[in-house]
Amino acid sequence: MTDIDKTAEPADTPVAGAEAIKAIPVRHYGRYVAAVIAIAILVAIIYAFGQGKINWNAVPDYFFDDRIMTGVSKTLLLTVLSMLIGIVGGILLAVMRLSKNPVTSSIAWFYIWFFRGTPVLVQLFLWFNLGLVFEYINLMPFYKDYWSNFMTPLLTALLGLGLNEAAYMAEICRAGLLAVDEGQTEAAHALGMSHSKTLRRVVIPQAMRVIVPPTGNEVINMLKTTSLVAAVQYPELFRYAQDIGQNSGAPVEMYFLAAAWYLIMTSVLSVGQYYIERYYARGSSRQLPPTPWQKVKANMLSLGRPKGAVGA
Amino acid sequence: MTDKLSKTQDAPAKGTVPMVRAQGVHKSFGHVEVLKGIDLEVKPGEVFCLIGPSGSGKSTFLRCINHLEKINAGRLYVDGELVGYRQQGDKLYELRDREVAMKRRDIGMVFQRFNLFPHMTALENVMEAPVQVKGASRSQAKERAMQLLDRVGLGDRAGHYPSQLSGGQQQRVAIARALAMDPKLMLFDEPTSALDPELVGDVLDVMRDLAESGMTMVVVTHEMGFAREVGDSLVFMDGGVVVESGNPRDVLTNPQHERTQSFLSKVL
């Protein structure tokens, strides 16, 4: 392989004595026009907000307010727990859908059809209002209580978000499992590995490469979707920001504040996702891309050296 | 390895049990009948070559031997035991997945497309089955894996991932991986067909070395040179049946059947 590459390479270097190309590049006037328009619109928006009576000081004043901090932690808690329900449920549903048992696979199909086909806000309200039709809950020998004691706002939120998420995660997991080459399963079976071991040691680690990126997106999505549960009386970041805004007379400022917190959290999650993706990419590409920190180090080492000297 | 080899070499002297015995093996995919009654025997310690045009059913037959494909009719035995079923009286009982897996431990397989585990290094690929299936300790498995990688000439590539190896190197790792389970039978499914011509030689050298050590091998191949030099028996298949069989040197130089003649005239 490498030998062939080497022999092919000299073709790219110009023949000695040949005239170098010095051409006048094409001017893309359309790009200048587009840039000017975009900047003009941006300036107009900034100017408009400058004209608005926005009390920007309210944002830093309340940024680390106790209620906001509680809201942030509850938003994170809700995200983590709902995703946990979503991932566990999603794996279960994916396995059910891929199983050879027609009963389990059709039940999984039906679940996904229902939960993906209805808006999550409708599902949240449905869980929230089940108390209107059920007086108490009775899990025969284990648990018995009034419905209103059982279905707390937290449980409503978790069921609404988690069960909905499970349907999406199921499709992500299924796609990941199907993306692994059949030859991998055959090779593992030929070595005498059982079905479960093949799945655990060979198929799932490779499926993860396909599963992780969309799952990261789902986490970020979930973090934002948690703001919907304000509608079912569970207080989290958005709800607290709204409350403060109404009491302090600075509602718009508090929405900016909430947006800033959501941005901070989603940005941190994106960084985490990058490293997880990198971990599961091992073996799939010849050279892993450097981490940002490695890039910084490499750049510092290359300071003072001519550009291009650090090839690797 | 050596004690294992002496065992396989004893076997023919001891007796009559062939390593592989096929009796009227039929296999269909839907309405397409791929194998139409295969009868053959592979003796222990023998290098058994299967040749024929693509679509002749030779790869399918190979995959039936370790039950990657289920046969529809006939009987297939490996080392005297029925493949995939248990017979009690005149009734056949399908084996459980676990029992099938148990039998596959003794049968190594090398694929046309290598099928190495891409998320593991060469060393981890070779260690995987002994540790996970046989329950060998990691240190033991590692030592043995290093020996095997040395044997296929890749001791210095142990830490490389498959994507960092050439096709020929990957295939040799795949052979080492199969050998790590100490199989009594090795199946090769066109092991050199996906390789650049200049890399074929290294893989064939490893297989030749393996044959000389007395391993029983069933090889589906298009390498007539290998079949002639290393093979003990050869079968020419076409259209799901065995057309001609015998000593490779006889069949390849002096084919009796018209179909064999026309195939060989195009290949050689």
Coordinates of C-alpha atoms in Angstrom, one line a residue:
Chain A
M1 CA 0.0 0.0 0.0
T2 CA 2.5 2.6 1.2
D3 CA 4.9 1.7 -1.5
I4 CA 2.3 2.4 -4.2
D5 CA 1.5 5.7 -2.6
K6 CA 5.1 6.7 -2.6
T7 CA 5.6 6.0 -6.3
A8 CA 2.5 7.9 -7.1
E9 CA 3.5 11.0 -5.2
P10 CA 6.2 12.6 -7.5
A11 CA 3.5 13.3 -10.1
D12 CA 2.3 16.2 -7.9
T13 CA 5.6 18.0 -7.8
P14 CA 6.1 20.3 -10.8
V15 CA 8.7 19.3 -13.4
A16 CA 11.9 21.3 -13.1
G17 CA 11.9 24.3 -15.3
A18 CA 8.1 24.4 -15.9
E19 CA 6.4 27.8 -15.5
A20 CA 4.6 28.3 -12.2
I21 CA 0.9 29.3 -12.4
K22 CA 0.2 32.9 -11.4
A23 CA -3.4 33.4 -12.2
I24 CA -5.8 36.2 -11.1
P25 CA -8.4 34.5 -8.8
V26 CA -12.1 34.8 -9.7
R27 CA -13.8 37.6 -7.7
H28 CA -16.9 36.5 -6.0
Y29 CA -18.9 39.7 -5.8
G30 CA -22.0 37.9 -4.6
R31 CA -20.1 37.0 -1.4
Y32 CA -19.3 40.7 -0.6
V33 CA -22.9 41.7 -1.1
A34 CA -24.2 38.8 1.1
A35 CA -21.7 39.8 3.9
V36 CA -22.8 43.5 3.8
I37 CA -26.5 42.6 4.0
A38 CA -25.9 40.1 6.9
I39 CA -23.9 42.7 8.9
A40 CA -26.5 45.4 8.3
I41 CA -29.3 43.2 9.6
L42 CA -27.1 42.2 12.6
V43 CA -26.4 45.9 13.4
A44 CA -30.1 46.7 13.1
I45 CA -31.0 44.0 15.6
I46 CA -28.4 45.1 18.1
Y47 CA -29.6 48.7 17.7
A48 CA -33.2 47.7 18.2
F49 CA -32.3 46.0 21.5
G50 CA -30.3 49.0 22.5
Q51 CA -33.4 51.1 22.1
G52 CA -35.5 48.8 24.2
K53 CA -35.9 49.6 27.9
I54 CA -34.0 46.6 29.1
N55 CA -32.6 46.7 32.6
W56 CA -29.5 44.6 31.9
N57 CA -28.3 44.9 35.5
A58 CA -31.1 42.6 36.6
V59 CA -29.4 39.7 34.8
P60 CA -26.1 39.7 36.9
D61 CA -28.1 40.6 40.0
Y62 CA -30.2 37.4 39.8
F63 CA -27.7 35.2 38.0
F64 CA -26.6 33.3 41.1
D65 CA -29.9 33.8 43.0
D66 CA -30.8 30.9 45.3
R67 CA -34.0 30.2 43.4
I68 CA -32.1 30.2 40.0
M69 CA -29.5 27.9 41.4
T70 CA -32.2 25.5 42.7
G71 CA -33.8 25.7 39.3
V72 CA -30.5 24.9 37.5
S73 CA -29.9 21.8 39.8
K74 CA -33.5 20.6 39.3
T75 CA -33.2 21.1 35.5
L76 CA -30.0 19.0 35.6
L77 CA -31.6 16.4 37.8
L78 CA -34.6 16.1 35.5
T79 CA -32.4 15.8 32.5
V80 CA -30.3 13.1 34.0
L81 CA -33.2 11.0 35.3
S82 CA -35.3 11.4 32.2
M83 CA -32.4 10.4 30.0
L84 CA -31.7 7.4 32.2
I85 CA -35.3 6.3 31.9
G86 CA -35.0 7.0 28.1
I87 CA -31.8 5.1 27.6
V88 CA -32.7 2.0 29.6
G89 CA -36.2 2.0 28.1
G90 CA -34.7 2.6 24.6
I91 CA -32.3 -0.3 24.9
L92 CA -35.1 -2.6 26.1
L93 CA -37.4 -1.5 23.3
A94 CA -34.7 -1.8 20.6
V95 CA -33.9 -5.4 21.8
M96 CA -37.6 -6.1 21.8
R97 CA -38.1 -4.8 18.3
L98 CA -35.2 -6.7 16.9
S99 CA -36.2 -10.0 18.7
K100 CA -37.6 -12.9 16.7
N101 CA -40.6 -13.0 19.0
P102 CA -43.4 -11.4 17.0
V103 CA -45.4 -10.4 20.2
T104 CA -42.6 -8.4 21.8
S105 CA -41.5 -6.8 18.6
S106 CA -45.0 -5.6 17.8
I107 CA -45.5 -4.3 21.3
A108 CA -42.3 -2.3 20.9
W109 CA -43.4 -1.1 17.5
F110 CA -46.7 0.1 19.0
Y111 CA -45.0 1.8 21.9
I112 CA -42.7 3.7 19.5
W113 CA -45.6 4.6 17.2
F114 CA -47.6 6.1 20.1
F115 CA -44.9 8.0 21.9
R116 CA -43.2 9.4 18.8
G117 CA -46.5 10.2 17.2
T118 CA -47.9 12.4 20.0
P119 CA -46.5 15.8 21.3
V120 CA -44.6 15.5 24.5
L121 CA -46.6 18.4 26.0
V122 CA -49.8 16.4 25.4
Q123 CA -48.2 13.4 27.1
L124 CA -47.2 15.6 30.1
F125 CA -50.7 16.9 30.5
L126 CA -52.1 13.4 30.2
W127 CA -49.9 12.1 33.0
F128 CA -50.7 15.2 35.0
N129 CA -54.4 14.7 34.7
L130 CA -54.7 11.0 35.2
G131 CA -55.7 11.8 38.8
L132 CA -59.1 12.9 37.4
V133 CA -59.9 9.3 36.4
F134 CA -57.9 7.3 39.0
E135 CA -58.7 7.7 42.7
Y136 CA -56.0 5.5 44.0
I137 CA -53.2 3.2 42.8
N138 CA -53.1 -0.5 43.7
L139 CA -50.1 -2.6 42.8
M140 CA -51.6 -5.6 44.5
P141 CA -49.2 -6.9 47.1
F142 CA -46.5 -4.2 46.9
Y143 CA -48.0 -0.7 47.1
K144 CA -51.3 1.0 47.6
D145 CA -51.9 4.8 47.9
Y146 CA -54.1 7.7 46.9
W147 CA -53.3 8.7 43.3
S148 CA -52.5 12.3 44.3
N149 CA -49.9 11.1 46.8
F150 CA -48.4 8.8 44.3
M151 CA -48.3 11.0 41.2
T152 CA -46.1 13.9 42.4
P153 CA -45.1 16.6 40.0
L154 CA -41.6 15.1 39.8
L155 CA -42.9 11.7 38.8
T156 CA -45.3 13.3 36.3
A157 CA -42.4 15.1 34.7
L158 CA -40.1 12.0 34.7
L159 CA -42.8 9.8 33.2
G160 CA -43.7 12.4 30.6
L161 CA -40.2 13.1 29.5
G162 CA -38.6 9.7 30.1
L163 CA -41.2 7.5 28.4
N164 CA -41.3 9.8 25.4
E165 CA -37.5 9.8 25.2
A166 CA -37.4 6.0 25.3
A167 CA -39.2 5.9 22.0
Y168 CA -36.6 8.0 20.3
M169 CA -33.7 6.2 22.0
A170 CA -35.1 2.9 20.9
E171 CA -34.8 4.0 17.2
I172 CA -31.3 5.3 17.8
C173 CA -30.2 2.1 19.5
R174 CA -31.8 0.0 16.8
A175 CA -30.1 1.9 14.0
G176 CA -26.8 1.5 15.9
L177 CA -27.2 -2.3 16.3
L178 CA -28.2 -2.7 12.7
A179 CA -25.2 -0.7 11.5
V180 CA -22.7 -3.3 12.8
D181 CA -21.6 -5.5 9.9
E182 CA -23.1 -9.0 10.0
G183 CA -19.6 -10.5 9.5
Q184 CA -18.8 -9.3 13.0
T185 CA -21.5 -11.5 14.6
E186 CA -20.5 -14.4 12.4
A187 CA -16.8 -14.1 13.4
A188 CA -17.8 -14.0 17.1
H189 CA -20.1 -17.0 16.7
A190 CA -17.5 -18.9 14.8
L191 CA -15.2 -18.4 17.8
G192 CA -17.7 -20.0 20.0
M193 CA -19.1 -16.8 21.7
S194 CA -22.7 -17.0 22.8
H195 CA -25.4 -14.6 21.6
S196 CA -25.2 -12.4 24.7
K197 CA -21.4 -12.3 24.8
T198 CA -21.3 -11.4 21.1
L199 CA -23.8 -8.6 21.7
R200 CA -21.9 -7.3 24.8
R201 CA -18.3 -7.7 23.6
V202 CA -18.5 -7.2 19.8
V203 CA -21.7 -5.6 18.6
I204 CA -22.6 -3.0 21.3
P205 CA -19.1 -1.5 21.5
Q206 CA -19.2 -0.9 17.7
A207 CA -22.8 0.2 17.8
M208 CA -21.9 2.8 20.3
R209 CA -20.0 4.8 17.7
V210 CA -23.3 5.2 15.8
I211 CA -25.4 5.6 19.0
V212 CA -23.4 8.2 20.9
P213 CA -23.6 11.3 18.6
P214 CA -27.4 11.3 18.3
T215 CA -27.7 10.4 22.0
G216 CA -25.6 13.5 22.8
N217 CA -28.1 15.5 20.8
E218 CA -30.9 13.9 22.7
V219 CA -29.4 14.9 26.0
I220 CA -29.0 18.5 24.9
N221 CA -32.5 18.4 23.5
M222 CA -33.8 16.9 26.8
L223 CA -32.1 19.7 28.8
K224 CA -34.1 22.2 26.8
T225 CA -37.3 20.2 26.8
T226 CA -37.4 20.1 30.6
S227 CA -38.6 23.7 30.4
L228 CA -42.0 22.2 29.3
V229 CA -42.6 20.7 32.7
A230 CA -43.2 24.1 34.1
A231 CA -46.7 23.5 32.7
V232 CA -47.2 20.6 35.1
Q233 CA -46.2 22.4 38.2
Y234 CA -42.7 21.1 38.6
P235 CA -40.4 24.0 39.4
E236 CA -37.2 24.1 37.4
L237 CA -35.0 26.8 35.9
F238 CA -37.5 28.2 33.5
R239 CA -40.3 28.2 36.1
Y240 CA -38.2 30.0 38.7
A241 CA -36.9 32.5 36.2
Q242 CA -40.6 33.2 35.2
D243 CA -41.6 33.6 38.8
I244 CA -38.7 36.0 39.6
G245 CA -39.5 37.9 36.4
Q246 CA -43.1 38.5 37.4
N247 CA -42.3 39.5 41.0
S248 CA -39.3 41.8 40.2
G249 CA -40.9 43.4 37.2
A250 CA -38.1 42.4 34.9
P251 CA -39.7 39.4 32.9
V252 CA -37.7 39.9 29.7
E253 CA -34.5 40.2 31.6
M254 CA -35.2 36.9 33.4
Y255 CA -35.9 35.1 30.1
F256 CA -32.5 36.3 28.9
L257 CA -31.0 35.0 32.2
A258 CA -32.7 31.6 31.7
A259 CA -31.4 31.5 28.1
A260 CA -27.9 32.2 29.3
W261 CA -28.0 29.4 31.8
Y262 CA -29.4 26.9 29.2
L263 CA -26.6 28.0 26.8
I264 CA -24.0 27.4 29.5
M265 CA -25.3 23.9 30.3
T266 CA -25.7 22.8 26.7
S267 CA -22.2 24.1 25.9
V268 CA -20.7 22.0 28.7
L269 CA -22.6 19.0 27.5
S270 CA -21.3 19.5 23.9
V271 CA -17.7 19.4 25.2
G272 CA -18.4 16.2 27.1
Q273 CA -20.0 14.6 24.0
Y274 CA -16.8 15.4 22.0
Y275 CA -14.7 13.3 24.4
I276 CA -17.1 10.4 24.5
E277 CA -17.3 10.3 20.7
R278 CA -13.6 10.3 20.6
Y279 CA -13.4 7.3 22.9
Y280 CA -15.7 5.2 20.8
A281 CA -14.0 6.2 17.6
R282 CA -10.9 4.2 18.6
G283 CA -9.9 1.7 15.9
S284 CA -12.3 3.2 13.4
S285 CA -9.9 5.8 12.0
R286 CA -6.2 5.4 11.6
Q287 CA -5.4 8.4 13.8
L288 CA -7.7 9.9 16.4
P289 CA -8.1 13.7 16.0
P290 CA -6.2 15.6 18.7
T291 CA -8.1 16.9 21.7
P292 CA -8.3 20.7 21.9
W293 CA -5.8 20.6 24.8
Q294 CA -3.4 18.5 22.6
K295 CA -3.8 21.1 19.8
V296 CA -3.0 23.9 22.2
K297 CA 0.1 22.0 23.3
A298 CA 1.2 21.3 19.8
N299 CA 0.7 24.9 18.8
M300 CA 2.8 26.1 21.7
L301 CA 5.6 23.7 20.8
S302 CA 5.5 24.9 17.2
L303 CA 5.8 28.6 18.1
G304 CA 8.7 30.2 16.4
R305 CA 9.0 27.4 13.9
P306 CA 8.0 27.9 10.3
K307 CA 4.5 27.0 9.5
G308 CA 4.0 23.4 8.2
A309 CA 7.1 22.1 10.1
V310 CA 4.8 20.3 12.5
G311 CA 3.1 18.0 10.1
A312 CA 1.7 15.5 12.6
Chain B
M1 CA 0.3 -26.4 20.2
T2 CA 2.7 -29.3 19.7
D3 CA 0.9 -31.7 22.0
K4 CA -2.3 -30.8 20.3
L5 CA -0.8 -31.6 16.9
S6 CA 0.5 -35.0 17.9
K7 CA -3.1 -35.8 19.0
T8 CA -4.5 -34.9 15.6
Q9 CA -1.7 -36.9 13.9
D10 CA -2.5 -40.0 16.0
A11 CA -6.1 -39.9 14.9
P12 CA -5.9 -41.5 11.5
A13 CA -4.0 -44.4 13.0
K14 CA -6.5 -44.9 15.7
G15 CA -9.4 -45.2 13.5
T16 CA -12.0 -44.4 11.0
V17 CA -13.7 -41.3 12.3
P18 CA -13.4 -38.7 9.6
M19 CA -13.1 -35.0 10.7
V20 CA -15.9 -34.0 8.4
R21 CA -18.4 -36.3 6.8
A22 CA -21.2 -35.0 4.6
Q23 CA -24.0 -37.3 3.4
G24 CA -26.4 -35.9 0.9
V25 CA -26.3 -32.4 2.2
H26 CA -28.9 -30.1 0.8
K27 CA -29.3 -26.4 1.4
S28 CA -31.8 -23.9 0.0
F29 CA -32.2 -20.2 0.4
G30 CA -35.9 -19.7 -0.2
H31 CA -36.6 -21.4 -3.5
V32 CA -33.0 -21.4 -4.6
E33 CA -31.4 -24.7 -4.0
V34 CA -27.7 -24.0 -3.4
L35 CA -26.5 -27.4 -2.3
K36 CA -28.0 -30.4 -4.1
G37 CA -26.7 -33.4 -2.2
I38 CA -23.0 -33.1 -1.2
D39 CA -21.2 -36.3 -0.2
L40 CA -17.6 -36.0 1.0
E41 CA -15.2 -37.0 3.7
V42 CA -12.3 -35.0 5.2
K43 CA -9.7 -37.1 7.0
P44 CA -8.0 -35.9 10.1
G45 CA -4.7 -34.0 9.4
E46 CA -5.7 -33.5 5.8
V47 CA -5.7 -30.3 3.7
F48 CA -9.0 -30.4 1.8
C49 CA -9.5 -27.9 -1.0
L50 CA -12.8 -26.9 -2.4
I51 CA -12.7 -25.2 -5.8
G52 CA -15.3 -24.1 -8.3
P53 CA -17.0 -21.1 -9.9
S54 CA -18.7 -18.5 -7.8
G55 CA -22.2 -19.5 -6.9
S56 CA -21.3 -23.2 -6.9
G57 CA -22.1 -23.5 -3.2
K58 CA -18.6 -24.1 -1.9
S59 CA -18.7 -21.2 0.6
T60 CA -22.2 -22.2 1.7
F61 CA -21.1 -25.7 2.3
L62 CA -18.1 -24.5 4.4
R63 CA -20.5 -22.3 6.5
C64 CA -22.7 -25.4 7.1
I65 CA -19.8 -27.2 8.7
N66 CA -19.8 -24.8 11.7
H67 CA -23.6 -24.3 11.5
L68 CA -23.5 -20.7 10.4
E69 CA -26.0 -22.0 7.9
K70 CA -28.6 -24.7 8.7
I71 CA -28.8 -27.6 6.2
N72 CA -32.3 -28.7 4.9
A73 CA -31.6 -32.3 4.3
G74 CA -28.9 -34.9 4.6
R75 CA -26.5 -35.4 7.5
L76 CA -23.3 -33.5 8.4
Y77 CA -20.9 -34.8 11.0
V78 CA -17.8 -33.1 12.5
D79 CA -15.5 -35.5 14.3
G80 CA -18.3 -38.1 14.4
E81 CA -20.9 -35.8 15.9
L82 CA -23.9 -34.4 14.1
V83 CA -23.7 -30.7 13.4
G84 CA -26.4 -28.6 15.0
Y85 CA -28.6 -31.5 16.1
R86 CA -28.8 -34.3 18.5
Q87 CA -30.2 -37.6 17.4
Q88 CA -32.2 -39.7 19.8
G89 CA -33.8 -42.7 18.2
D90 CA -34.9 -41.5 14.8
K91 CA -35.8 -38.1 16.1
L92 CA -33.6 -35.0 15.6
Y93 CA -33.5 -32.3 18.3
E94 CA -32.2 -28.9 17.5
L95 CA -29.3 -27.9 19.7
R96 CA -29.6 -24.9 21.9
D97 CA -27.5 -21.8 21.0
R98 CA -25.2 -22.5 23.9
E99 CA -24.5 -26.1 22.7
V100 CA -23.9 -24.9 19.2
A101 CA -21.4 -22.3 20.5
M102 CA -19.7 -25.1 22.5
K103 CA -19.1 -27.1 19.4
R104 CA -17.8 -24.1 17.4
R105 CA -15.0 -23.7 19.9
D106 CA -13.2 -26.6 18.2
I107 CA -13.7 -25.2 14.7
G108 CA -11.7 -22.2 13.6
M109 CA -12.9 -20.1 10.7
V110 CA -11.1 -17.6 8.5
F111 CA -13.3 -15.3 6.4
Q112 CA -12.8 -13.7 3.0
R113 CA -13.3 -10.3 4.5
F114 CA -11.2 -11.0 7.7
N115 CA -14.0 -9.8 10.1
L116 CA -11.5 -8.7 12.7
F117 CA -13.1 -6.8 15.6
P118 CA -12.2 -3.2 14.6
H119 CA -12.4 -1.8 18.1
M120 CA -9.8 -4.1 19.5
T121 CA -6.0 -4.2 18.8
A122 CA -4.5 -7.2 17.0
L123 CA -3.5 -8.6 20.4
E124 CA -6.9 -8.1 21.9
N125 CA -8.5 -9.7 18.8
V126 CA -6.5 -12.9 19.4
M127 CA -7.0 -12.8 23.2
E128 CA -10.8 -12.2 23.0
A129 CA -12.1 -15.8 22.6
P130 CA -9.7 -17.6 25.0
V131 CA -10.6 -15.1 27.7
Q132 CA -14.3 -14.7 27.1
V133 CA -15.2 -18.2 25.9
K134 CA -12.7 -20.5 27.6
G135 CA -12.2 -18.4 30.7
A136 CA -8.4 -18.3 30.3
S137 CA -6.6 -15.8 32.5
R138 CA -5.6 -12.6 30.7
S139 CA -1.9 -13.1 31.3
Q140 CA -2.0 -16.7 29.9
A141 CA -4.1 -15.6 26.9
K142 CA -1.7 -12.7 26.3
E143 CA 1.4 -14.9 26.3
R144 CA -0.3 -17.4 23.9
A145 CA -1.6 -14.6 21.7
M146 CA 1.9 -13.1 21.4
Q147 CA 3.3 -16.5 20.4
L148 CA 0.6 -16.9 17.7
L149 CA 1.2 -13.3 16.4
D150 CA 4.9 -14.2 16.2
R151 CA 4.1 -17.3 14.4
V152 CA 2.1 -15.4 11.7
G153 CA 5.0 -12.9 11.6
L154 CA 3.1 -10.0 13.2
G155 CA 4.6 -9.9 16.7
D156 CA 5.6 -6.3 16.2
R157 CA 2.1 -5.3 15.2
A158 CA 0.3 -6.5 18.4
G159 CA -0.8 -3.0 19.4
H160 CA -2.1 -2.0 16.1
Y161 CA -5.8 -1.7 15.3
P162 CA -7.1 -3.6 12.3
S163 CA -7.6 -0.3 10.4
Q164 CA -3.8 0.3 10.8
L165 CA -2.9 -3.1 9.2
S166 CA -2.8 -4.1 5.5
G167 CA -5.3 -6.7 4.3
G168 CA -2.7 -9.4 4.3
Q169 CA -1.7 -8.5 7.9
Q170 CA -5.3 -8.5 9.0
Q171 CA -5.9 -11.9 7.5
R172 CA -2.9 -13.3 9.3
V173 CA -4.2 -11.8 12.6
A174 CA -7.5 -13.5 11.8
I175 CA -5.7 -16.8 11.4
A176 CA -4.0 -16.3 14.7
R177 CA -7.3 -15.4 16.3
A178 CA -8.8 -18.7 15.1
L179 CA -5.8 -20.7 16.2
A180 CA -6.0 -19.2 19.7
M181 CA -8.9 -21.5 20.5
D182 CA -6.8 -24.6 19.7
P183 CA -9.2 -25.9 17.0
K184 CA -9.1 -29.4 15.7
L185 CA -10.4 -28.2 12.3
M186 CA -9.8 -24.9 10.4
L187 CA -12.2 -23.6 7.8
F188 CA -10.9 -21.1 5.3
D189 CA -13.4 -19.2 3.2
E190 CA -11.5 -17.7 0.2
P191 CA -8.9 -16.3 2.6
T192 CA -6.9 -14.5 -0.2
S193 CA -9.7 -13.3 -2.5
A194 CA -9.9 -9.9 -0.9
L195 CA -6.2 -9.3 -0.9
D196 CA -3.9 -7.3 -3.2
P197 CA -1.9 -9.9 -5.3
E198 CA 1.4 -9.0 -3.7
L199 CA 0.0 -9.7 -0.2
V200 CA -1.4 -13.2 -1.0
G201 CA 1.9 -14.9 -0.6
D202 CA 2.3 -14.0 3.1
V203 CA -1.1 -15.5 3.9
L204 CA -0.5 -18.6 1.9
D205 CA 2.9 -19.1 3.7
V206 CA 1.1 -19.0 7.0
M207 CA -1.4 -21.6 5.8
R208 CA 1.3 -23.8 4.3
D209 CA 3.1 -23.7 7.7
L210 CA -0.2 -24.6 9.4
A211 CA -0.7 -27.5 7.0
E212 CA 2.8 -28.8 7.7
S213 CA 2.1 -28.8 11.4
G214 CA -0.7 -31.3 10.8
M215 CA -3.8 -29.2 11.1
T216 CA -7.0 -30.4 9.4
M217 CA -8.0 -27.7 7.0
V218 CA -10.9 -27.2 4.7
V219 CA -10.0 -24.5 2.2
V220 CA -12.3 -22.8 -0.3
T221 CA -9.9 -21.2 -2.6
H222 CA -9.1 -19.9 -6.1
E223 CA -5.4 -20.4 -5.5
M224 CA -4.8 -23.5 -7.7
G225 CA -1.0 -23.3 -6.9
F226 CA -1.7 -23.7 -3.2
A227 CA -4.2 -26.5 -3.8
R228 CA -1.7 -28.4 -6.0
E229 CA 1.3 -28.0 -3.6
V230 CA -0.4 -28.2 -0.2
G231 CA -3.7 -30.0 -0.8
D232 CA -4.2 -33.6 0.1
S233 CA -7.6 -33.8 -1.5
L234 CA -9.5 -31.6 -3.9
V235 CA -13.2 -31.3 -4.8
F236 CA -14.5 -29.4 -7.8
M237 CA -18.0 -28.1 -7.2
D238 CA -20.5 -26.6 -9.7
G239 CA -24.2 -25.9 -9.4
G240 CA -24.4 -27.3 -5.9
V241 CA -23.0 -30.7 -6.6
V242 CA -19.5 -32.3 -6.4
V243 CA -18.4 -32.7 -10.1
E244 CA -15.1 -34.3 -9.5
S245 CA -12.8 -35.1 -6.6
G246 CA -9.5 -36.7 -6.0
N247 CA -5.8 -35.9 -5.5
P248 CA -5.3 -32.2 -6.4
R249 CA -2.3 -33.0 -8.6
D250 CA -4.4 -35.4 -10.7
V251 CA -7.5 -33.4 -10.9
L252 CA -5.7 -30.1 -11.7
T253 CA -3.4 -31.6 -14.3
N254 CA -5.7 -34.2 -15.8
P255 CA -9.4 -33.3 -15.2
Q256 CA -11.7 -36.1 -16.3
H257 CA -15.0 -34.2 -16.4
E258 CA -15.8 -31.7 -19.1
R259 CA -17.0 -29.0 -16.7
T260 CA -13.8 -29.3 -14.7
Q261 CA -11.8 -29.0 -17.8
S262 CA -13.5 -25.8 -19.0
F263 CA -13.3 -24.2 -15.5
L264 CA -9.6 -25.0 -15.2
S265 CA -8.8 -23.8 -18.7
K266 CA -10.1 -20.4 -17.7
V267 CA -8.5 -20.3 -14.3
L268 CA -5.0 -21.7 -14.8

